[in-house]
Short mmCIF file of C-alpha atoms in Angstrom, two decimals:
data_model
loop_
_atom_site.label_atom_id
_atom_site.label_comp_id
_atom_site.label_asym_id
_atom_site.label_seq_id
_atom_site.Cartn_x
_atom_site.Cartn_y
_atom_site.Cartn_z
CA ALA A 1 148.61 75.67 40.58
CA PRO A 2 151.21 73.25 38.96
CA PRO A 3 154.33 74.68 37.26
CA PRO A 4 153.90 75.46 33.53
CA ALA A 5 154.85 72.72 31.07
CA HIS A 6 157.96 75.28 29.91
CA PHE A 7 159.13 75.25 33.41
CA PHE A 8 160.36 71.63 33.34
CA PHE A 9 161.32 71.98 29.37
CA ASN A 10 163.50 75.03 30.10
CA THR A 11 165.25 73.47 33.21
CA VAL A 12 165.34 69.79 31.99
CA ARG A 13 169.39 70.56 30.88
CA ALA A 14 170.10 72.61 34.05
CA PRO A 15 172.13 71.37 36.61
CA LEU A 16 170.63 70.02 39.48
CA PRO A 17 171.48 72.16 42.10
CA VAL A 18 170.00 75.09 40.12
CA LEU A 19 166.67 72.92 39.59
CA GLY A 20 166.65 72.26 43.13
CA PHE A 21 166.96 75.92 44.04
CA LEU A 22 164.16 76.58 41.28
CA MET A 23 161.63 74.25 42.71
CA LEU A 24 162.12 75.52 46.49
CA ARG A 25 161.60 79.13 45.38
CA HIS A 26 158.48 78.35 43.41
CA LEU A 27 156.93 76.46 46.70
CA ARG A 28 157.84 78.87 48.85
CA THR A 29 155.97 81.44 46.64
CA THR A 30 152.98 79.11 46.34
CA PHE A 31 153.01 78.70 50.02
CA ARG A 32 152.94 82.33 50.94
CA ALA A 33 149.77 82.71 48.64
CA PHE A 34 147.74 79.80 50.36
CA ARG A 35 148.63 81.65 53.70
CA ALA A 36 146.97 84.95 52.62
CA LEU A 37 143.97 83.07 51.00
CA SER A 38 143.78 81.26 54.37
CA SER A 39 144.11 84.56 56.73
CA ARG A 40 141.21 86.11 54.63
CA ALA A 41 138.77 83.32 54.77
CA MET A 42 139.66 83.10 58.27
CA THR A 43 138.71 86.65 58.86
CA ILE A 44 135.54 86.36 57.13
CA ARG A 45 134.89 83.23 59.12
CA THR A 46 135.09 85.28 62.28
CA PHE A 47 132.65 87.87 61.46
CA SER A 48 130.23 85.41 59.76
CA SER A 49 130.24 82.38 62.68
CA VAL A 50 131.32 84.50 66.01
CA THR A 51 129.43 81.76 68.00
CA ASP A 52 131.93 78.92 66.72
CA PRO A 53 134.48 78.44 70.08
CA SER A 54 137.00 76.79 67.87
CA VAL A 55 137.47 80.23 66.20
CA PHE A 56 138.48 81.13 69.43
CA ARG A 57 140.73 78.69 69.81
CA THR A 58 142.60 79.63 66.77
CA LEU A 59 142.79 83.18 66.71
CA LYS A 60 145.94 84.91 68.62
CA PRO A 61 144.83 88.49 70.26
CA TYR A 62 146.47 91.11 69.15
CA LYS A 63 148.62 92.89 71.84
CA PRO A 64 148.95 96.72 72.08
CA ASP A 65 151.82 98.41 73.90
CA ALA A 66 149.84 98.59 76.91
CA PHE A 67 149.75 95.12 77.23
CA LYS A 68 153.57 94.68 77.10
CA ASP A 69 153.81 97.52 79.73
CA HIS A 70 151.29 95.82 82.07
CA GLU A 71 153.49 92.55 81.56
CA ASP A 72 156.39 94.49 82.51
CA PHE A 73 154.98 95.97 85.45
CA LEU A 74 154.35 92.43 86.60
CA GLU A 75 157.62 91.29 86.18
CA VAL A 76 159.29 94.11 87.97
CA HIS A 77 156.47 93.13 90.65
CA ARG A 78 157.31 89.70 90.56
CA LYS A 79 161.01 90.62 91.27
CA MET A 80 160.22 93.45 93.86
CA ASP A 81 158.62 90.69 96.01
CA THR A 82 161.48 88.49 96.36
CA THR A 83 164.37 90.82 96.08
CA LEU A 84 163.75 94.51 97.08
CA ASN A 85 161.59 96.02 100.05
CA LEU A 86 159.37 92.93 100.77
CA HIS A 87 162.38 90.63 100.78
CA LEU A 88 164.79 91.94 103.24
CA ASP A 89 168.44 91.29 103.68
CA THR A 90 168.19 88.32 106.26
CA SER A 91 170.60 89.82 108.46
CA LEU A 92 168.05 91.75 110.27
CA LEU A 93 167.71 88.34 112.23
CA ASP A 94 171.32 87.71 112.84
CA PRO A 95 171.25 88.78 116.45
CA GLU A 96 168.26 86.08 117.27
CA GLY A 97 170.24 83.30 115.04
CA ILE A 98 167.58 83.43 112.22
CA HIS A 99 168.68 82.88 108.58
CA PRO A 100 165.29 82.28 106.78
CA ASP A 101 165.31 82.28 102.70
CA LYS A 102 162.91 85.22 102.75
CA ILE A 103 161.93 87.85 105.36
CA TYR A 104 159.09 89.89 105.32
CA ARG A 105 159.14 93.11 107.42
CA ASN A 106 155.98 95.33 107.77
CA PRO A 107 154.25 93.71 104.65
CA SER A 108 151.25 95.26 102.92
CA VAL A 109 147.73 94.07 104.36
CA GLY A 110 147.28 93.07 100.27
CA LEU A 111 150.22 91.04 100.37
CA LEU A 112 149.34 89.07 103.83
CA TYR A 113 146.09 88.41 102.39
CA GLU A 114 147.47 86.70 99.71
CA HIS A 115 150.21 84.49 101.54
CA ALA A 116 147.43 83.63 103.79
CA CYS A 117 145.12 82.03 101.53
CA LYS A 118 147.90 80.52 99.40
CA TYR A 119 149.94 79.09 102.16
CA GLU A 120 147.88 78.54 105.20
CA LYS A 121 145.03 75.58 105.06
CA GLY A 122 141.43 77.19 105.32
CA SER A 123 142.26 80.99 105.11
CA ILE A 124 139.69 82.67 102.83
CA ILE A 125 138.31 86.31 101.95
CA ALA A 126 134.86 86.66 103.49
CA LYS A 127 132.09 88.44 101.41
CA ASN A 128 132.67 91.68 103.83
CA GLY A 129 136.27 91.77 102.75
CA ALA A 130 138.02 90.39 106.38
CA LEU A 131 140.50 87.42 106.02
CA VAL A 132 139.10 84.23 107.69
CA ALA A 133 141.81 82.20 109.66
CA TYR A 134 141.75 79.45 111.80
CA SER A 135 144.04 78.78 115.00
CA GLY A 136 144.48 75.32 114.85
CA ASP A 137 143.26 73.06 117.86
CA LYS A 138 143.55 75.89 120.48
CA ARG A 139 141.05 78.48 120.18
CA GLY A 140 141.27 80.22 123.43
CA ARG A 141 144.46 80.98 125.97
CA CYS A 142 145.78 78.26 127.36
CA PRO A 143 146.69 79.98 131.01
CA LEU A 144 147.68 76.54 132.58
CA ASP A 145 150.80 76.67 130.08
CA LYS A 146 151.86 80.13 130.61
CA ARG A 147 155.49 80.18 132.17
CA VAL A 148 157.09 83.04 133.84
CA VAL A 149 161.14 82.65 134.27
CA ASP A 150 162.54 82.71 137.80
CA GLU A 151 165.71 84.46 137.42
CA PRO A 152 167.49 86.65 140.56
CA THR A 153 166.95 90.28 138.80
CA THR A 154 163.10 90.15 138.92
CA ASN A 155 162.17 87.28 140.85
CA LYS A 156 161.30 89.32 144.16
CA ASP A 157 158.68 91.25 142.31
CA VAL A 158 156.64 88.42 140.93
CA TRP A 159 153.34 87.22 142.38
CA TRP A 160 154.38 83.51 141.95
CA GLY A 161 151.74 81.08 142.40
CA ALA A 162 148.76 79.47 139.80
CA ILE A 163 148.89 82.79 137.72
CA ASN A 164 152.72 83.33 137.40
CA ILE A 165 154.37 79.83 137.28
CA LYS A 166 157.82 79.54 137.50
CA LEU A 167 160.18 78.46 134.80
CA PRO A 168 163.95 77.60 135.07
CA GLU A 169 165.77 79.97 132.96
CA ALA A 170 167.74 77.20 131.27
CA SER A 171 164.31 75.79 130.29
CA PHE A 172 163.04 79.12 128.71
CA MET A 173 166.61 79.25 127.09
CA THR A 174 165.36 75.57 125.56
CA ASN A 175 162.21 76.57 124.41
CA ARG A 176 163.64 79.56 122.72
CA GLU A 177 166.13 77.50 121.11
CA ARG A 178 163.48 75.32 120.13
CA ALA A 179 161.26 77.91 118.40
CA ILE A 180 164.52 79.31 116.76
CA ASP A 181 165.26 76.00 115.14
CA TYR A 182 161.79 75.73 113.84
CA LEU A 183 161.80 79.38 112.67
CA ASN A 184 164.75 78.71 110.54
CA THR A 185 163.20 75.63 108.64
CA ARG A 186 160.54 78.09 107.55
CA GLU A 187 160.91 79.28 103.75
CA ARG A 188 159.32 82.73 104.68
CA LEU A 189 159.23 84.38 108.09
CA TYR A 190 157.27 87.57 108.81
CA VAL A 191 158.45 90.25 110.70
CA ILE A 192 156.05 93.12 112.31
CA ASP A 193 158.00 95.94 114.28
CA ALA A 194 155.76 98.22 115.66
CA PHE A 195 155.06 100.18 119.17
CA GLY A 196 153.23 99.33 122.40
CA GLY A 197 151.74 102.37 124.35
CA ALA A 198 150.14 105.55 122.65
CA ASP A 199 152.16 107.79 124.97
CA PRO A 200 155.80 108.16 123.84
CA LYS A 201 157.09 108.51 127.18
CA TYR A 202 155.94 104.90 127.82
CA ARG A 203 155.93 103.45 124.46
CA LEU A 204 157.80 100.05 123.85
CA LYS A 205 159.43 98.86 120.43
CA VAL A 206 157.97 95.28 119.94
CA ARG A 207 158.99 92.97 117.25
CA VAL A 208 156.96 89.70 116.42
CA ILE A 209 158.69 86.89 114.39
CA THR A 210 156.24 84.50 112.91
CA SER A 211 155.66 82.02 110.09
CA ARG A 212 152.03 82.69 109.48
CA ALA A 213 150.80 85.62 107.66
CA TYR A 214 147.64 85.57 110.08
CA HIS A 215 149.75 86.25 113.06
CA ALA A 216 151.49 89.01 111.08
CA LEU A 217 148.36 90.92 110.20
CA PHE A 218 146.69 90.18 113.57
CA MET A 219 149.87 92.01 115.41
CA HIS A 220 149.78 94.50 112.39
CA ASN A 221 146.00 95.36 113.55
CA MET A 222 146.79 95.23 117.40
CA LEU A 223 150.04 97.20 117.64
CA ILE A 224 150.51 101.03 116.87
CA ARG A 225 151.51 100.87 113.36
CA PRO A 226 155.12 102.70 112.92
CA THR A 227 155.29 105.64 110.19
CA GLU A 228 157.81 104.86 107.68
CA GLU A 229 160.30 107.35 109.63
CA ASP A 230 159.90 105.34 112.71
CA LEU A 231 160.61 102.14 110.74
CA MET A 232 163.69 103.74 109.29
CA ASP A 233 164.84 104.41 113.03
CA PHE A 234 163.56 101.44 114.71
CA GLY A 235 166.75 100.18 116.07
CA ASP A 236 166.74 97.11 118.61
CA PRO A 237 163.19 96.19 119.56
CA ASP A 238 162.15 96.29 123.68
CA PHE A 239 160.17 93.17 123.41
CA THR A 240 160.60 90.42 121.11
CA ILE A 241 157.79 87.90 120.39
CA PHE A 242 158.93 84.33 118.80
CA ASN A 243 155.89 82.68 117.36
CA ALA A 244 156.63 79.28 116.75
CA GLY A 245 153.27 78.07 117.55
CA GLU A 246 152.75 75.46 114.93
CA PHE A 247 155.60 73.25 116.52
CA PRO A 248 155.08 71.80 119.71
CA ALA A 249 156.90 72.51 122.99
CA ASN A 250 159.25 69.34 124.22
CA ARG A 251 156.52 68.05 127.46
CA TYR A 252 159.75 66.29 128.96
CA THR A 253 161.76 69.79 129.32
CA GLU A 254 161.58 71.03 133.11
CA GLY A 255 158.58 73.10 133.80
CA MET A 256 156.61 71.67 130.96
CA THR A 257 153.56 69.96 131.59
CA SER A 258 151.87 69.57 127.90
CA SER A 259 153.06 70.66 124.01
CA THR A 260 151.81 73.80 124.74
CA SER A 261 154.04 76.59 126.10
CA VAL A 262 153.99 80.46 126.53
CA SER A 263 156.69 81.49 128.29
CA LEU A 264 157.83 85.16 129.22
CA SER A 265 161.26 86.36 130.51
CA PHE A 266 160.73 89.66 131.66
CA ALA A 267 164.77 90.10 132.08
CA GLN A 268 165.54 89.47 128.38
CA ARG A 269 162.40 91.36 127.20
CA GLU A 270 161.26 87.86 125.25
CA MET A 271 158.42 85.84 124.75
CA VAL A 272 158.20 82.36 123.31
CA ILE A 273 155.29 80.76 122.11
CA LEU A 274 155.28 76.79 121.45
CA GLY A 275 152.20 74.46 120.57
CA THR A 276 149.46 76.98 120.29
CA GLN A 277 148.64 79.21 117.43
CA TYR A 278 145.71 81.17 118.94
CA ALA A 279 147.07 84.63 118.42
CA GLY A 280 145.51 86.28 121.31
CA GLU A 281 148.46 85.07 123.28
CA MET A 282 150.67 87.46 121.60
CA LYS A 283 148.69 90.82 122.65
CA LYS A 284 148.12 88.87 126.21
CA GLY A 285 152.01 88.67 126.58
CA LEU A 286 152.83 92.46 125.44
CA PHE A 287 149.73 93.27 128.18
CA THR A 288 151.46 91.26 130.57
CA LEU A 289 155.09 92.93 130.45
CA PHE A 290 153.31 96.06 130.80
CA ASN A 291 151.78 95.26 133.97
CA TYR A 292 155.18 94.59 134.89
CA LEU A 293 157.05 97.38 134.13
CA MET A 294 154.12 100.21 134.76
CA PRO A 295 153.50 100.14 138.38
CA LYS A 296 157.65 100.34 138.99
CA GLN A 297 156.84 103.90 137.32
CA GLY A 298 154.03 104.88 139.28
CA VAL A 299 151.66 104.21 136.34
CA LEU A 300 148.48 101.49 136.69
CA SER A 301 147.93 99.37 133.75
CA MET A 302 144.69 98.21 133.58
CA HIS A 303 142.41 95.25 131.97
CA ALA A 304 140.14 97.86 130.91
CA SER A 305 138.58 100.06 127.97
CA ALA A 306 138.03 103.48 127.75
CA ASN A 307 136.15 105.99 125.72
CA GLU A 308 136.00 109.93 126.18
CA GLY A 309 132.65 112.29 126.01
CA LYS A 310 132.04 115.40 123.99
CA LYS A 311 133.27 117.47 127.21
CA GLY A 312 136.31 115.59 127.63
CA ASP A 313 134.82 113.29 130.50
CA VAL A 314 137.12 109.93 130.29
CA SER A 315 135.45 106.57 131.39
CA ILE A 316 137.57 103.48 132.16
CA PHE A 317 135.84 100.10 131.78
CA PHE A 318 137.17 97.34 134.02
CA GLY A 319 136.20 93.73 133.02
CA LEU A 320 137.42 90.10 132.23
CA SER A 321 136.78 88.92 128.32
CA GLY A 322 133.57 88.74 127.80
CA THR A 323 132.12 90.93 129.99
CA GLY A 324 131.49 94.10 127.48
CA LYS A 325 134.48 96.19 127.60
CA THR A 326 134.84 96.36 124.00
CA THR A 327 131.35 96.76 123.26
CA LEU A 328 130.44 99.63 125.56
CA SER A 329 133.60 101.39 124.94
CA SER A 330 132.41 101.37 121.29
CA ASP A 331 129.54 103.50 121.88
CA PRO A 332 128.50 106.07 119.09
CA GLU A 333 127.79 108.87 121.31
CA ARG A 334 131.64 109.19 122.83
CA LEU A 335 135.24 108.83 121.40
CA LEU A 336 136.84 105.32 121.63
CA ILE A 337 140.58 105.41 123.27
CA GLY A 338 140.98 101.72 123.13
CA ASP A 339 138.78 98.48 123.93
CA ASP A 340 141.12 96.54 126.13
CA GLU A 341 144.34 97.52 127.79
CA HIS A 342 145.22 100.95 128.75
CA CYS A 343 147.32 102.66 131.82
CA TRP A 344 146.42 105.74 133.87
CA THR A 345 149.09 108.18 134.65
CA ASP A 346 149.03 111.39 136.24
CA ASP A 347 148.83 112.97 133.26
CA GLY A 348 145.74 110.99 131.86
CA VAL A 349 145.12 107.93 130.05
CA PHE A 350 146.60 105.76 127.18
CA ASN A 351 145.93 103.22 125.12
CA ILE A 352 148.67 99.99 125.25
CA GLU A 353 147.40 98.92 121.64
CA GLY A 354 146.61 100.27 118.43
CA GLY A 355 143.59 97.79 117.47
CA CYS A 356 140.75 95.93 118.76
CA TYR A 357 139.87 92.25 119.51
CA ALA A 358 136.18 91.59 119.64
CA LYS A 359 133.83 88.71 120.59
CA ALA A 360 132.04 87.86 117.25
CA ILE A 361 129.82 85.03 118.20
CA ASN A 362 126.21 86.37 117.85
CA LEU A 363 127.54 89.51 116.15
CA SER A 364 125.13 91.88 114.63
CA ARG A 365 124.76 95.33 113.29
CA GLU A 366 121.21 95.77 115.04
CA GLN A 367 123.09 95.27 118.26
CA GLU A 368 126.91 96.30 117.76
CA PRO A 369 126.98 98.38 114.39
CA GLU A 370 130.39 99.69 115.05
CA ILE A 371 132.13 96.47 115.74
CA TYR A 372 129.99 94.86 112.95
CA ASP A 373 130.99 97.32 109.93
CA ALA A 374 134.80 96.92 111.08
CA ALA A 375 134.58 93.40 109.95
CA ARG A 376 136.35 94.72 106.50
CA PHE A 377 139.29 94.47 104.08
CA GLY A 378 142.34 94.41 106.57
CA ALA A 379 140.09 92.75 109.60
CA VAL A 380 140.87 89.04 110.61
CA LEU A 381 137.83 86.89 111.47
CA GLU A 382 139.19 84.20 113.45
CA ASN A 383 137.41 80.50 113.99
CA VAL A 384 134.23 81.91 112.44
CA LYS A 385 131.96 79.42 110.12
CA TYR A 386 130.81 80.96 106.54
CA ASP A 387 128.80 80.02 103.67
CA LEU A 388 131.16 78.07 100.94
CA ILE A 389 129.27 79.66 97.93
CA SER A 390 128.62 83.36 99.27
CA ARG A 391 131.05 83.65 101.49
CA ASP A 392 128.87 85.39 104.17
CA ILE A 393 129.76 84.51 107.86
CA ASP A 394 127.45 82.96 110.22
CA TYR A 395 128.18 84.76 113.24
CA SER A 396 125.46 82.26 115.39
CA ASP A 397 127.74 79.39 114.23
CA ASN A 398 129.82 78.15 117.34
CA SER A 399 130.29 74.44 116.31
CA LEU A 400 134.06 75.64 116.30
CA THR A 401 134.29 77.58 119.39
CA GLU A 402 132.12 79.88 121.53
CA ASN A 403 135.40 82.33 121.27
CA THR A 404 135.17 83.57 117.79
CA ARG A 405 136.85 86.96 116.94
CA LEU A 406 137.50 89.91 115.29
CA SER A 407 140.71 91.87 114.98
CA TYR A 408 140.74 95.39 113.52
CA PRO A 409 142.96 98.35 113.45
CA ILE A 410 141.23 101.14 115.89
CA HIS A 411 140.47 103.40 112.88
CA PHE A 412 138.24 101.32 111.67
CA ILE A 413 135.53 102.20 114.21
CA HIS A 414 134.60 105.92 112.90
CA ASN A 415 134.54 107.56 116.30
CA ALA A 416 137.89 106.44 117.62
CA LYS A 417 140.40 109.01 118.38
CA SER A 418 143.18 109.77 115.99
CA GLN A 419 145.42 109.73 119.30
CA SER A 420 144.78 106.71 121.63
CA VAL A 421 145.11 109.17 124.65
CA GLY A 422 142.80 111.34 126.92
CA PRO A 423 142.49 113.25 130.05
CA LEU A 424 142.25 112.06 133.60
CA PRO A 425 139.16 109.65 134.03
CA LYS A 426 135.98 110.93 135.54
CA ASN A 427 134.31 107.61 136.08
CA VAL A 428 135.53 104.40 136.74
CA ILE A 429 133.07 101.44 135.77
CA MET A 430 133.68 97.65 136.69
CA LEU A 431 131.77 95.30 134.53
CA THR A 432 130.63 92.05 136.05
CA CYS A 433 129.09 88.92 134.29
CA ASP A 434 126.87 87.62 137.42
CA ALA A 435 126.04 84.10 136.19
CA PHE A 436 123.76 83.90 139.12
CA GLY A 437 121.25 86.90 138.66
CA VAL A 438 122.39 88.41 142.19
CA LEU A 439 123.63 91.61 141.29
CA PRO A 440 121.58 94.97 139.82
CA PRO A 441 122.18 96.07 136.71
CA ILE A 442 124.21 99.13 138.28
CA SER A 443 125.30 100.32 141.38
CA LYS A 444 127.34 103.31 142.77
CA LEU A 445 130.16 102.36 144.80
CA THR A 446 132.10 104.26 147.62
CA PRO A 447 135.98 104.16 147.28
CA GLU A 448 136.14 101.43 149.71
CA GLN A 449 133.44 99.58 148.11
CA ALA A 450 135.30 100.24 144.85
CA MET A 451 138.28 98.88 145.96
CA TYR A 452 136.61 95.41 147.61
CA HIS A 453 135.04 94.94 144.05
CA PHE A 454 138.49 95.63 142.27
CA MET A 455 140.47 93.01 144.56
CA SER A 456 137.89 90.57 144.40
CA GLY A 457 136.99 90.92 140.75
CA TYR A 458 134.23 89.04 140.97
CA THR A 459 132.33 87.67 137.19
CA ALA A 460 131.84 84.51 135.32
CA LYS A 461 134.26 82.68 133.03
CA VAL A 462 132.39 83.22 129.45
CA ALA A 463 132.20 80.23 127.54
CA GLY A 464 135.06 80.07 124.71
CA THR A 465 137.40 82.59 126.52
CA GLU A 466 139.61 80.00 127.94
CA VAL A 467 139.77 76.22 126.50
CA GLY A 468 137.53 74.13 128.13
CA VAL A 469 134.84 76.52 129.07
CA LYS A 470 131.74 75.62 127.70
CA GLU A 471 129.25 77.44 129.86
CA PRO A 472 129.70 80.37 132.33
CA GLN A 473 131.44 79.64 135.60
CA ALA A 474 131.68 81.42 138.72
CA THR A 475 135.16 83.10 139.21
CA PHE A 476 137.18 85.66 141.52
CA SER A 477 139.80 87.35 139.20
CA ALA A 478 141.93 90.35 140.98
CA CYS A 479 141.80 93.77 139.59
CA PHE A 480 139.57 92.30 136.76
CA GLY A 481 142.54 90.74 135.26
CA ALA A 482 144.44 88.39 137.53
CA PRO A 483 145.24 86.31 134.45
CA PHE A 484 148.01 89.20 133.42
CA LEU A 485 149.20 90.46 137.18
CA VAL A 486 152.85 90.62 137.67
CA TRP A 487 153.03 91.78 141.11
CA HIS A 488 150.55 91.07 144.06
CA PRO A 489 147.12 92.30 143.36
CA SER A 490 147.41 94.96 146.24
CA LYS A 491 150.07 97.01 144.30
CA TYR A 492 147.58 97.46 141.38
CA ALA A 493 144.85 98.20 143.97
CA GLU A 494 146.83 100.80 145.75
CA LEU A 495 147.59 102.52 142.59
CA LEU A 496 143.72 102.70 141.88
CA ALA A 497 142.78 103.87 145.14
CA GLU A 498 145.40 106.47 145.05
CA LYS A 499 144.33 107.95 141.64
CA VAL A 500 140.74 107.88 142.76
CA GLU A 501 140.94 109.86 145.20
CA LYS A 502 143.66 112.17 143.86
CA HIS A 503 141.29 112.90 140.62
CA GLY A 504 138.08 112.63 142.36
CA ALA A 505 136.75 109.96 140.07
CA ASN A 506 133.30 108.29 140.44
CA CYS A 507 133.16 104.37 140.79
CA TRP A 508 130.43 102.04 139.48
CA LEU A 509 129.36 98.61 139.32
CA VAL A 510 127.68 97.34 136.64
CA ASN A 511 125.92 93.90 135.82
CA THR A 512 126.19 92.47 132.36
CA GLY A 513 125.22 88.93 132.90
CA TRP A 514 121.73 87.81 134.20
CA SER A 515 118.86 89.13 135.87
CA GLY A 516 115.50 87.73 137.13
CA GLY A 517 117.39 84.29 137.34
CA ALA A 518 120.57 82.56 137.02
CA TYR A 519 121.79 81.54 134.06
CA GLY A 520 119.09 79.11 132.15
CA GLU A 521 116.58 80.55 134.00
CA GLY A 522 116.81 84.43 134.10
CA LYS A 523 117.63 86.34 130.88
CA ARG A 524 121.35 88.09 130.11
CA LEU A 525 120.80 91.78 130.09
CA SER A 526 121.01 93.51 126.54
CA ILE A 527 123.94 95.34 125.48
CA LYS A 528 121.30 98.27 124.62
CA HIS A 529 120.11 98.35 128.42
CA THR A 530 123.53 98.02 129.70
CA ARG A 531 124.68 101.07 127.35
#
């Protein structure tokens, strides 16, 4: 409303500043009245026309104290993510000469999921809860690029040749420096401190340094996870893996034949990875170290899985990748000790790892229910294809590789032993994938026959387990694990013969390959029948 007439009449003779003050006070009162009326009108409009979206654009939500508390929590979380237990003092890696902005030591699975999805191209969360990740151009091991350092303290022990190719010590240090230089350029690094070897008597402290969250989660799954007390007292590692797989090796470095290099130094207890992001190289590097150290102590290291029956009867399953070690050891009627790497001592057997690494091609609940159900939150699905909308995994799709993989902690198998150790084995089963349809499904072996088959290690390289393998190829792999042997095969064979004789274990040869004809003619033996 306009000011009343007497307002101007009474103030005409007032000084100008006073007149201005009175006008300003009246305008303020008028504005407050208008705002109150607008607020009431808006309230009425809200209740009478709630479908009008413009209402929601103008209204401000009411924030109770709980919302403020949540915002405070998020702010604390943000600070913790960069300054407290997840972002450690970067002096942790000072001895290695690595000084990144952020170090995440043994981070939670949830954080690794977040970082993989945020920073790593193609990583997503599948419908079943597993993390889908991709290893780049290399989707299998690169055995032709594996090198072992030739140095005075260990060179007399190593079985040199096509398996263990010599690398000059200077070249190893060049690769090591190259990896460290690359890791120093990363904004964030992940450190996994964990153990190899379930038996405390033979356990090794392992440190993995990597720039990929996917690699960190993989090794979190595959190693034996420490308790908080273990982590506090961890100290210096017994074995360190520098994974700079995103960065290529220099092919002009002496001993290099490509831009990929997987090199080990037994003297320094270190492994350096360049030019390949395939996560399986890390687990096999640790296994190679055990293959060097254990025979020195009279312990047989084995490329084998193991499980235990209700009466305490342990079975060992020797076999190369793709022969059924993981699948057959994951038996609903028996306790799982481990699926891939074990040691046989005078007291029993123990698992080197804390997880499983199963082939995922054509995975189904009908054939392999335990492994199928292990694909859940915390697991890693490697190089698989999925539906872009539903995020369902297509396990039959081999367009990227035949070597699709699933990594998961061993406790994801419901009947896995809480401690991955067992008594002395009663049965030694040698698995072979016969691509020519010659061998019978099962054969009982004499001790002499067992040593022959163990030394010869006949099987077939199954498509996808190595780069370039597209269909099964006949091969002879000593001790069913020649790519990972360090000593001459006879040393492992002598240890096996000694333990079989001493403990009275039965030996068997089981064909998980083709029957009724060769590959392409006959039919591959089903898991159900083999089990």
